[in-house]
PDB file of C-alpha atoms in Angstrom:
ATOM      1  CA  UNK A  24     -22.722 -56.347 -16.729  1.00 53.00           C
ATOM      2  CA  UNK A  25     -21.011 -53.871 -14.818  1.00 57.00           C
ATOM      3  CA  UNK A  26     -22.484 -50.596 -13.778  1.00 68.00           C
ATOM      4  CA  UNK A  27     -21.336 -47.353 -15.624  1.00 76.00           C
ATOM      5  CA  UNK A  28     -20.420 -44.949 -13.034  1.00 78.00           C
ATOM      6  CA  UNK A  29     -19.493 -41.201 -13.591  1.00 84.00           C
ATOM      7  CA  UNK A  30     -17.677 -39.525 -10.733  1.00 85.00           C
ATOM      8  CA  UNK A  31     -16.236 -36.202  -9.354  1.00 87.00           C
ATOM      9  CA  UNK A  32     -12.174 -36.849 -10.058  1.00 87.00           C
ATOM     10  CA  UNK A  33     -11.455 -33.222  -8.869  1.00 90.00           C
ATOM     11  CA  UNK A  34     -12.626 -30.237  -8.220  1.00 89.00           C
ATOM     12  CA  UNK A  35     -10.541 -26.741  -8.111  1.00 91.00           C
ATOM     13  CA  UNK A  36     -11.385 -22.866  -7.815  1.00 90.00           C
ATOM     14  CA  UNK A  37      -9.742 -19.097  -8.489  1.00 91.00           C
ATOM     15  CA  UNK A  38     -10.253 -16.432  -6.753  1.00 90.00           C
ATOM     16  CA  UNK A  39      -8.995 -12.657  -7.585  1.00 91.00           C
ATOM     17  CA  UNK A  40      -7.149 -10.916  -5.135  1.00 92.00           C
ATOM     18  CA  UNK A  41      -8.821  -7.820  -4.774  1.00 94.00           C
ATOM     19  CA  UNK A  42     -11.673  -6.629  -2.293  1.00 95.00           C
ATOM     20  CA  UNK A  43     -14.751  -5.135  -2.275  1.00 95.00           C
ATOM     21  CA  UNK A  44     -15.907  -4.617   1.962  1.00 96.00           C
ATOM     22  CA  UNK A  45     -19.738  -3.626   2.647  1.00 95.00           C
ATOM     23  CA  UNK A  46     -18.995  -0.348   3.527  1.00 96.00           C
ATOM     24  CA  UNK A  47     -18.036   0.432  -0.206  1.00 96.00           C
ATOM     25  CA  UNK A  48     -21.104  -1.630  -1.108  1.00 93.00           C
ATOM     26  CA  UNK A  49     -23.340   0.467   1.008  1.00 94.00           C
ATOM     27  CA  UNK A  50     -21.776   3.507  -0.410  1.00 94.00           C
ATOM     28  CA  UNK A  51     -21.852   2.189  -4.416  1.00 91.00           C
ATOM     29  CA  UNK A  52     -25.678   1.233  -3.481  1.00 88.00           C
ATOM     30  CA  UNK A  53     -26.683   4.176  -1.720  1.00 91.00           C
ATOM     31  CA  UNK A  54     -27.765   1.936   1.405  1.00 91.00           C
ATOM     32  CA  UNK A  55     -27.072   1.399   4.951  1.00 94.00           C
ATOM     33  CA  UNK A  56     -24.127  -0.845   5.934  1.00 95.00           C
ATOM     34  CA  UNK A  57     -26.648  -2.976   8.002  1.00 93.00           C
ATOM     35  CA  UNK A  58     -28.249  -3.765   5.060  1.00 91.00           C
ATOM     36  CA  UNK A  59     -25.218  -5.932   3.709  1.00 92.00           C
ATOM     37  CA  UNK A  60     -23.572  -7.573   6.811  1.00 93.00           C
ATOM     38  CA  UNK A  61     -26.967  -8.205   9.276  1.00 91.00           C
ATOM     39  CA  UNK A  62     -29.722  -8.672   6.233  1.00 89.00           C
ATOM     40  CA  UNK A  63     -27.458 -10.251   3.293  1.00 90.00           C
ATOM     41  CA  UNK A  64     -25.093 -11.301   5.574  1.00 92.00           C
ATOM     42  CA  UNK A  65     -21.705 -10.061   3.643  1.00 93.00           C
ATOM     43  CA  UNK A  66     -18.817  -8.612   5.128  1.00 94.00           C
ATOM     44  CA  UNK A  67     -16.332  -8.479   2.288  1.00 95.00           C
ATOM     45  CA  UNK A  68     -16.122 -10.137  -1.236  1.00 94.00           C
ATOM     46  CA  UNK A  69     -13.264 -10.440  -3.805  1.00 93.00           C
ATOM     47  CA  UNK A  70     -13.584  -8.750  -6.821  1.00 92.00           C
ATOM     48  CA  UNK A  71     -11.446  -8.979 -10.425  1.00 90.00           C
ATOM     49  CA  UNK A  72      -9.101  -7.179 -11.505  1.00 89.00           C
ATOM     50  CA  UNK A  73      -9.406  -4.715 -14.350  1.00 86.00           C
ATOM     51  CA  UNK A  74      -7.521  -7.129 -16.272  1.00 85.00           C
ATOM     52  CA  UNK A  75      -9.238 -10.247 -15.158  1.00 88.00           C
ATOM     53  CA  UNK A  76     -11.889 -11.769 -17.471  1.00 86.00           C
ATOM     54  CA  UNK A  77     -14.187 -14.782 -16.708  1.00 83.00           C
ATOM     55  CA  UNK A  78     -12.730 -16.853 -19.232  1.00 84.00           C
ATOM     56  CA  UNK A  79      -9.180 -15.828 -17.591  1.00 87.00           C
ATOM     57  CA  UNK A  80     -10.175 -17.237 -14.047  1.00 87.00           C
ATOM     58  CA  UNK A  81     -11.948 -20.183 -15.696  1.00 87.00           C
ATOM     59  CA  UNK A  82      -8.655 -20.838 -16.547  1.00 89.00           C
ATOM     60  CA  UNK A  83      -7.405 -20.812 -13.619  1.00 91.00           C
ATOM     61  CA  UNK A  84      -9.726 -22.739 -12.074  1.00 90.00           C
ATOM     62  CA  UNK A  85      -9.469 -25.364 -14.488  1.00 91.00           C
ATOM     63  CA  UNK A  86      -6.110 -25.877 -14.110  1.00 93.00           C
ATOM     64  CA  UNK A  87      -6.326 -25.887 -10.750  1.00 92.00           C
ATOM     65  CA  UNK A  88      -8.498 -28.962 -11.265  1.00 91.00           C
ATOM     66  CA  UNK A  89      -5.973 -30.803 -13.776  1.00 93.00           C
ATOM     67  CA  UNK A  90      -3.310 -30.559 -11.320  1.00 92.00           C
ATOM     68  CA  UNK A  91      -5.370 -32.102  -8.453  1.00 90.00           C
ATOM     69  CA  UNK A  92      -6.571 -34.864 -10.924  1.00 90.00           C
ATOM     70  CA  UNK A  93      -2.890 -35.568 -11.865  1.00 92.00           C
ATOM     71  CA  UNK A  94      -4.112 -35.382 -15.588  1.00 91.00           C
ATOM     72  CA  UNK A  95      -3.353 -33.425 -18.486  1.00 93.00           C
ATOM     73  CA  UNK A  96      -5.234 -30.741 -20.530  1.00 90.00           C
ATOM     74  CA  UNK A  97      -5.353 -33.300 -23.465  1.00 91.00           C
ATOM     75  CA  UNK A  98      -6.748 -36.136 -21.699  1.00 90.00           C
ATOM     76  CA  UNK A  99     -10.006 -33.932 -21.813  1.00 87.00           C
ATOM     77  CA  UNK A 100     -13.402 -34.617 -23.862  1.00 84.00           C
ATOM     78  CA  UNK A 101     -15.658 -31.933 -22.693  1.00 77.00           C
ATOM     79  CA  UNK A 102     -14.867 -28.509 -21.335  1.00 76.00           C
ATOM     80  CA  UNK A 103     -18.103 -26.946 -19.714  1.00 69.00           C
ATOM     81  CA  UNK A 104     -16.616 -23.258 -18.035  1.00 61.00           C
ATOM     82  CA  UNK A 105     -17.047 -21.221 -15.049  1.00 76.00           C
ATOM     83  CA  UNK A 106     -14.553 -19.684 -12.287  1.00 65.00           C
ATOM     84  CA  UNK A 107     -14.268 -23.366 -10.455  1.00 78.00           C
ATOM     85  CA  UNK A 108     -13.900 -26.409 -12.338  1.00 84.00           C
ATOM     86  CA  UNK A 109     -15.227 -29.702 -11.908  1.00 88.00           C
ATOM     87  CA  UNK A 110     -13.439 -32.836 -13.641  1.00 88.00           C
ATOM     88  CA  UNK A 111     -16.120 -35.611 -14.186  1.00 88.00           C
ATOM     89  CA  UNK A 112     -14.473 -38.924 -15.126  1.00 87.00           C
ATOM     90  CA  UNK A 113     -16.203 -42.488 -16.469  1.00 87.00           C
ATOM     91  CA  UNK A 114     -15.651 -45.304 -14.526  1.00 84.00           C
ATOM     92  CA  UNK A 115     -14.720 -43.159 -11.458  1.00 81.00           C
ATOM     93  CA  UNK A 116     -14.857 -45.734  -8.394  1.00 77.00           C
ATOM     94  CA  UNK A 117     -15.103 -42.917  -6.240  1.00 79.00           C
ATOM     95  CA  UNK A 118     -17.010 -39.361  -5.746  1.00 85.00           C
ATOM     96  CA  UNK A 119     -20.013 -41.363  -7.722  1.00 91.00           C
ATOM     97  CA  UNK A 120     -22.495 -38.858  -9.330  1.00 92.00           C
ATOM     98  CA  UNK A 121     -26.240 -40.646  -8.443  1.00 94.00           C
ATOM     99  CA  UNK A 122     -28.752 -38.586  -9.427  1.00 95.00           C
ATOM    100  CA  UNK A 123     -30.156 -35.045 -10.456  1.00 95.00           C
ATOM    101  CA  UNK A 124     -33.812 -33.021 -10.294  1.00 97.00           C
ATOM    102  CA  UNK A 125     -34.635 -30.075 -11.218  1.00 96.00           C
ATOM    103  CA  UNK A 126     -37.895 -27.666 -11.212  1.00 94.00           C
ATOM    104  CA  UNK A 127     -38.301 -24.557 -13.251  1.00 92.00           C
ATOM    105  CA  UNK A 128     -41.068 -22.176 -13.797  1.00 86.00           C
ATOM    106  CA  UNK A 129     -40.880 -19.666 -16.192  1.00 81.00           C
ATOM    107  CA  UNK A 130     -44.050 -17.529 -14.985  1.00 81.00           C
ATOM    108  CA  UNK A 131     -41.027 -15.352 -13.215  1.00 78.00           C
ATOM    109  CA  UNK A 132     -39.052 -15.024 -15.824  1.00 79.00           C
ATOM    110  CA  UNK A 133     -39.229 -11.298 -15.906  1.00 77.00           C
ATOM    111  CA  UNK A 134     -39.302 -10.917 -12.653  1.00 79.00           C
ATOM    112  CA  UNK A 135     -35.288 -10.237 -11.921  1.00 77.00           C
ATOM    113  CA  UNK A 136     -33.066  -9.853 -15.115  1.00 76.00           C
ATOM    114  CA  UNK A 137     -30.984  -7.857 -17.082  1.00 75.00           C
ATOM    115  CA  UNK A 138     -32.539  -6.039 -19.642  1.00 72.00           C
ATOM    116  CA  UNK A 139     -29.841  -5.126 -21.991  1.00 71.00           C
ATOM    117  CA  UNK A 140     -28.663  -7.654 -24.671  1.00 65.00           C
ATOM    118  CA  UNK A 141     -30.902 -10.754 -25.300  1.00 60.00           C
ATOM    119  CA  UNK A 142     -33.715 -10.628 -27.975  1.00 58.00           C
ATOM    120  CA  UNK A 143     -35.727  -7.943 -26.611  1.00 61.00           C
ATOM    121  CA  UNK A 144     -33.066  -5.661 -26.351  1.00 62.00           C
ATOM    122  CA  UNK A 145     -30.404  -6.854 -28.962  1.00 63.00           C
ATOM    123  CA  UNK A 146     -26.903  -5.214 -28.480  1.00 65.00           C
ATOM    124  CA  UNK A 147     -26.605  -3.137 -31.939  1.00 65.00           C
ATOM    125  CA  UNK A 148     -24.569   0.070 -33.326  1.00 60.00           C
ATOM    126  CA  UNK A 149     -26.940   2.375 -31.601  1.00 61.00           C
ATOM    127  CA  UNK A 150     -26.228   3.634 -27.393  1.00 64.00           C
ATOM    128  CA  UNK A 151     -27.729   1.507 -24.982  1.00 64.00           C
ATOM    129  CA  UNK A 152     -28.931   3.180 -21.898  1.00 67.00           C
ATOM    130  CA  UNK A 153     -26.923   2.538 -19.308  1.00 68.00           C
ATOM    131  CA  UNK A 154     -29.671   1.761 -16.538  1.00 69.00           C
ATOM    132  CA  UNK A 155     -30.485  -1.584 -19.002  1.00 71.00           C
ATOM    133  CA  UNK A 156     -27.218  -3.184 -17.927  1.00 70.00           C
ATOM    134  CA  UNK A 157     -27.717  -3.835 -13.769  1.00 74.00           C
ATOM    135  CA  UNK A 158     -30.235  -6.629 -12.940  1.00 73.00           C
ATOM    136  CA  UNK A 159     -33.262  -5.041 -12.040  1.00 77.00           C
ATOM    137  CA  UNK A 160     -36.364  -6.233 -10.104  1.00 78.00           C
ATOM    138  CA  UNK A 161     -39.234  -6.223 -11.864  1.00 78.00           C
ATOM    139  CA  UNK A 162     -41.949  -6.017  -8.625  1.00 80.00           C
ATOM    140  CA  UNK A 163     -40.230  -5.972  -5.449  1.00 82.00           C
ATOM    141  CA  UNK A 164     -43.431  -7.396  -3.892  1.00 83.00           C
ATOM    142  CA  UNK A 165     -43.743 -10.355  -6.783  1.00 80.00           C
ATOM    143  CA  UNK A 166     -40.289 -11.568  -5.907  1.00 79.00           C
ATOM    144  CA  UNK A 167     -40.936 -10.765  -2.081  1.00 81.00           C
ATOM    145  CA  UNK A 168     -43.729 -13.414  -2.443  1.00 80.00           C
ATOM    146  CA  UNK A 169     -41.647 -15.875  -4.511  1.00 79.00           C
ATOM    147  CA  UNK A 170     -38.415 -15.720  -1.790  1.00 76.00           C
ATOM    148  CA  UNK A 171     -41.096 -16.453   1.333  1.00 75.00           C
ATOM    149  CA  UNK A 172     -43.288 -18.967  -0.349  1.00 77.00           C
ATOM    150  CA  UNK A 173     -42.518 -20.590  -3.749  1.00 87.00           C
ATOM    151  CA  UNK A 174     -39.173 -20.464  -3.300  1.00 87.00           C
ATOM    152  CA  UNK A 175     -37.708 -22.864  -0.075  1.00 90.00           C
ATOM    153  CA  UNK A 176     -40.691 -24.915  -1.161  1.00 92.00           C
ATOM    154  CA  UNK A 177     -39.204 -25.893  -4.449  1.00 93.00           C
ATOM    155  CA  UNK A 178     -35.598 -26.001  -2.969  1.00 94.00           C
ATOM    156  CA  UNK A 179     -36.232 -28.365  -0.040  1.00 95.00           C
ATOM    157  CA  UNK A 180     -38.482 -30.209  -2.815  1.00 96.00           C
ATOM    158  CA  UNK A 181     -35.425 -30.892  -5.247  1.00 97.00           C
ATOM    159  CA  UNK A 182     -32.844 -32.110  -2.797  1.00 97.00           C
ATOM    160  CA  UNK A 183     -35.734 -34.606  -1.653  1.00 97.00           C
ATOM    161  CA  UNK A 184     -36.543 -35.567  -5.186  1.00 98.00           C
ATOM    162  CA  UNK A 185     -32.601 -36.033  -5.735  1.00 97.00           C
ATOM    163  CA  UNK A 186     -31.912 -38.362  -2.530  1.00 98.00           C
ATOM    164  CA  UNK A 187     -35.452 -40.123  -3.768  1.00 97.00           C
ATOM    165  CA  UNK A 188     -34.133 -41.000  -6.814  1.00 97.00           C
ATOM    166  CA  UNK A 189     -30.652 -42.368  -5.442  1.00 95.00           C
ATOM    167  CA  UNK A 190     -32.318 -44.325  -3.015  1.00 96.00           C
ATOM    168  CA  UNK A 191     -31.515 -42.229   0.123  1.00 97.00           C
ATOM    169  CA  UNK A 192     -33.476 -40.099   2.321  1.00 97.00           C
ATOM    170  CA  UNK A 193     -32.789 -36.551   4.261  1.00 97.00           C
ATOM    171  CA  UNK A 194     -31.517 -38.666   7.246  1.00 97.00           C
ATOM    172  CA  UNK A 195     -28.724 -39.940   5.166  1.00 98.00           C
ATOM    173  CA  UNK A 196     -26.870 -36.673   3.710  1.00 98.00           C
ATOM    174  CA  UNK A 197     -23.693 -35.966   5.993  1.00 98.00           C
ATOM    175  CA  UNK A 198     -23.259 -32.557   3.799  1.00 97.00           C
ATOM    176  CA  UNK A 199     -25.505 -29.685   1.877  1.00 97.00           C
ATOM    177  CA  UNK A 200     -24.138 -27.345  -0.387  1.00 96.00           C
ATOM    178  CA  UNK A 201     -26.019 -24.517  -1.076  1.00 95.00           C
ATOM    179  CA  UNK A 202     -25.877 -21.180  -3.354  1.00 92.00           C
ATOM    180  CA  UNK A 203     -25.009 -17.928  -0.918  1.00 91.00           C
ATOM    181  CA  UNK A 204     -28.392 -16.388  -0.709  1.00 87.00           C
ATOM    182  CA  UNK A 205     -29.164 -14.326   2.338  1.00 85.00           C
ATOM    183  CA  UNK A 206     -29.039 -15.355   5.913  1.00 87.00           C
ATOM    184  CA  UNK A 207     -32.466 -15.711   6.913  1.00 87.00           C
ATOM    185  CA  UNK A 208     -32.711 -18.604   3.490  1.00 87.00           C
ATOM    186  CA  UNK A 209     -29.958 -20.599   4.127  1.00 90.00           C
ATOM    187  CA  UNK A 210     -31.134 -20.539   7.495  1.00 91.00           C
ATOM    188  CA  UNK A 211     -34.552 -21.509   6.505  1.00 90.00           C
ATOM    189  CA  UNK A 212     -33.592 -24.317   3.721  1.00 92.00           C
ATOM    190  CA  UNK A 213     -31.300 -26.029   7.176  1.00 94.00           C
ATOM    191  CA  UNK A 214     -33.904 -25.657   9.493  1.00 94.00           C
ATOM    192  CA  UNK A 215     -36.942 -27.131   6.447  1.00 93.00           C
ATOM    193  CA  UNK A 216     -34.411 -30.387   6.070  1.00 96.00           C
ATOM    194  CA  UNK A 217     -33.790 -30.438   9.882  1.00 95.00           C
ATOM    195  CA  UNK A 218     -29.729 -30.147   9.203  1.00 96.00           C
ATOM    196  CA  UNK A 219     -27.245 -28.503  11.084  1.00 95.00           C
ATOM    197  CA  UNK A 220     -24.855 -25.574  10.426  1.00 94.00           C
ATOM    198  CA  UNK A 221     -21.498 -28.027  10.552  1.00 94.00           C
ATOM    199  CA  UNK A 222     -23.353 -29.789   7.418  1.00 97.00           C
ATOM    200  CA  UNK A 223     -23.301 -26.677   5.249  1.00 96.00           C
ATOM    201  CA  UNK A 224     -20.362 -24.643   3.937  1.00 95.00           C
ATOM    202  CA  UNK A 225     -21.565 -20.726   4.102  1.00 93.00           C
ATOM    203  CA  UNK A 226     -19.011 -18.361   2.194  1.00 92.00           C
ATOM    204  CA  UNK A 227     -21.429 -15.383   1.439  1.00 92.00           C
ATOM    205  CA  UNK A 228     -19.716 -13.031   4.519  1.00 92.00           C
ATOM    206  CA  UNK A 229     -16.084 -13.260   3.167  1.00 93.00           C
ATOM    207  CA  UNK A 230     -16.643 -14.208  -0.609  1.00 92.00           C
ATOM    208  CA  UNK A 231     -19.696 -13.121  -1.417  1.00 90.00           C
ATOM    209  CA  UNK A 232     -22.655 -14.440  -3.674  1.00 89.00           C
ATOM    210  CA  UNK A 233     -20.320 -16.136  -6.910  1.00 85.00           C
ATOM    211  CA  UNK A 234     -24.114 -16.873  -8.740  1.00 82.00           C
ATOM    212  CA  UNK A 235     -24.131 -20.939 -10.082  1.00 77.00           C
ATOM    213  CA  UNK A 236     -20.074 -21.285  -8.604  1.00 86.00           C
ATOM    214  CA  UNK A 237     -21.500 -21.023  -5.072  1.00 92.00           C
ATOM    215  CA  UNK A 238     -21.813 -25.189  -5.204  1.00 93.00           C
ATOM    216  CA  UNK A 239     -18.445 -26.241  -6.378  1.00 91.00           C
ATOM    217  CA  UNK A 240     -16.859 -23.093  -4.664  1.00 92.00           C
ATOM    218  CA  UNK A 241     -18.147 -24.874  -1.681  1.00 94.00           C
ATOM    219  CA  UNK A 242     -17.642 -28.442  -2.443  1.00 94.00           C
ATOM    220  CA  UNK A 243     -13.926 -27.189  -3.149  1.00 92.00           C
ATOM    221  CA  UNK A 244     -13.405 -25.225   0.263  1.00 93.00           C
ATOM    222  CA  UNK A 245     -15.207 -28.542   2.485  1.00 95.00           C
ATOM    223  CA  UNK A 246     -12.849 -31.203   0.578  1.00 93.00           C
ATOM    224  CA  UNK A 247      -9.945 -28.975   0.717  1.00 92.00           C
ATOM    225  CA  UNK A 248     -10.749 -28.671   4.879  1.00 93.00           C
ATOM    226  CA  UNK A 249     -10.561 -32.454   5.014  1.00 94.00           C
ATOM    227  CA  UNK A 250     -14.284 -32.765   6.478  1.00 95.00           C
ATOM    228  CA  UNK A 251     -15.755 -34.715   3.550  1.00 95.00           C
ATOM    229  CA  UNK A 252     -15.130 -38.384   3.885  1.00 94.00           C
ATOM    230  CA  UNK A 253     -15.481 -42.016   2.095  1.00 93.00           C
ATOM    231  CA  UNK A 254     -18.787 -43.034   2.229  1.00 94.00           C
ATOM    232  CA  UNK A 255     -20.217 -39.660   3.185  1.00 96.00           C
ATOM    233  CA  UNK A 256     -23.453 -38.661   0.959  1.00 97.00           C
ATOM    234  CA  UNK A 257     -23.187 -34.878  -0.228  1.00 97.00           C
ATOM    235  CA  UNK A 258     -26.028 -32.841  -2.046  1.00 98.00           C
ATOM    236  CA  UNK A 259     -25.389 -29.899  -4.523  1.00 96.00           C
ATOM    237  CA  UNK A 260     -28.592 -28.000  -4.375  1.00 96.00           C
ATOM    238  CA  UNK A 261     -28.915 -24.552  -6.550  1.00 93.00           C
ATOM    239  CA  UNK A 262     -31.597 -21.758  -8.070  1.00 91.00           C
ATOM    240  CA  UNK A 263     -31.210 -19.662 -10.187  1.00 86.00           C
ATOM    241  CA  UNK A 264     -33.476 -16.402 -11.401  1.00 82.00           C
ATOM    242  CA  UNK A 265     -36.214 -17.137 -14.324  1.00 80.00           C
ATOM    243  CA  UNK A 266     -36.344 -19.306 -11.464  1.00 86.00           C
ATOM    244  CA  UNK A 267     -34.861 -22.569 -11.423  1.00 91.00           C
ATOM    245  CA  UNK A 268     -33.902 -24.916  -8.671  1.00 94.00           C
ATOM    246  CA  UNK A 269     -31.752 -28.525  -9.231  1.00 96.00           C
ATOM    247  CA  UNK A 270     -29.882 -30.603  -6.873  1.00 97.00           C
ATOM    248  CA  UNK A 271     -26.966 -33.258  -7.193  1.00 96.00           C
ATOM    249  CA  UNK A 272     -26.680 -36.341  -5.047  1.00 97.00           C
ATOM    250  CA  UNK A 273     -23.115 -37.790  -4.889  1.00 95.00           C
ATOM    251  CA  UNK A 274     -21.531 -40.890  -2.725  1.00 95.00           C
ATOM    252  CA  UNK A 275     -18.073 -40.051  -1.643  1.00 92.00           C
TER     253      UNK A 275
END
C-alpha cells in the first residue's frame, strides 16, 4: 500500500502598499519611540488601504498561490482564508506535511481580547462604546507572568512534540518559523532550541506583527530567497492569545 502524503504545492502572500513607521505608532499610542523599535523591535509596518478589506488581500494572496502552483481556481476543494495562502495538495511528492501538536489553555482566556462583539458583548442596534473595540489587557502583571514563564515553555514544548512525532529531533530542523513577537522572545525561543539566527526568518522590524500570517508570511519570504532546500526539515511553530501554541513539521 502506498503512503498517502499531503504536501505544501505553493505558498503566496499580499501585502498593501502603504506605511505605518514607529514614530506615528509612538504618537497614535501615546508612547516613546524606543518603546517600538528597541523593546518590540518594529521599525515600520504596511498598513491597508481605506479600500482594502481582508477578504480583498486574501484574494490576492490566493492567487498569488494559484499562479505559483500552475493550477486553476477550479481545480480547488477547500478554501481556508487569510492574507497569504497556502495550497495543500494529496499525493504531493514534495513539501510533505508530517506532523502537528498543539497545547491550549483556556485559564487565560480573558486575559488579552477584544471585548466588543462575541457573546458577552453581542454587536446589536444600540452604540457600542468605543474603548470595547482595541484589544485590551486584562492584568498587565497576569500576562507579564504568562510571556516569562508559561509561555516559551509551551512553545519550545510543541515544536519538540511536532519533530517527536515525525520521527526527528531539534538537531535535525535546518529552518524555524516563528510568529513576530518581540525581540527579547524570538530571541529566547532560538536560544531554548539552541538554533541560530540564519535558521529563522524575522519580519517584525519592516512588516510588522501580521497575527497567525506571521508563519506562511515567512515560509513565503525564505522559499522565495532560495534558502530552503530538498531535503531540508522546516517547523511552523505559532501562539495565539486565549493562549494557544501549535507547530508544523514539514520535509522539503
Amino acid at each position: 500500500m502506498i503512503e498517502q502524503t499531503v504536501g505544501i504545492t505553493s505558498v503566496g502572500y499580499y501585502i498593501p502598499k502603504g506605511i505605518l513607521t514607529s514614530k506615528e505608532m509612538a504618537k497614535l499610542a501615546n508612547l516613546p519611540e524606543f518603546v517600538f523599535t528597541e523593546k518590540i523591535g518594529i521599525k515600520h509596518k504596511p498598513i491597508a488601504g481605506q479600500d482594502e478589506h481582508p477578504s480583498d488581500m486574501g484574494i490576492k494572496a490566493a492567487l498569488s498561490a494559484i499562479n505559483k502552483a500552475k493550477i486553476t481556481a477550479s481545480e480547488i476543494d477547500l478554501i481556508a482564508y487569510g492574507a497569504a495562502a497556502a495550497i495543500l495538495k494529496k499525493g504531493e511528492p514534495s513539501n510533505q506535511i508530517l506532523s502537528y501538536h498543539a497545547i491550549t489553555n483556556g485559564k487565560f482566556v480573558d486575559c488579552l481580547k477584544v471585548s466588543s462583539a462575541g457573546t458577552k458583548f453581542p454587536v446589536s442596534g444600540t452604540q457600542i462604546n468605543d474603548e470595547l473595540n482595541y484589544l485590551k489587557v486584562k492584568d498587565p502583571q497576569q500576562l507579564k507572568t504568562i510571556l516569562s514563564d508559561i509561555y516559551l515553555e509551551n512553545y519550545v514544548k510543541v515544536i519538540h512534540k511536532s519533530l517527536e512525532k515525525s520521527g526527528y529531533l531539534i538537531k535535525d530542523v535546518d529552518f524555524l518559523l516563528t510568529n513576530q513577537v518581540k525581540k527579547s522572545l524570538s530571541k529566547g525561543i532560538l536560544e531554548s532550541l539552541n538554533l541560530k539566527d540564519d535558521q529563522t526568518f524575522i519580519s517584525l522590524p519592516e512588516y510588522g506583527h501580521l497575527g497567525a500570517v506571521d508563519t506562511i508570511f515567512g515560509l513565503a519570504k525564505t522559499l522565495d530567497s532560495k534558502k530552503i532546500k530538498s531535503g531540508n526539515l522546516v517547523v511552523l511553530a505559532s501562539s495565539a492569545a486565549g493562549f494557544s501554541w501549535a507547530a508544523l513539521t514539514v520535509k522539503y
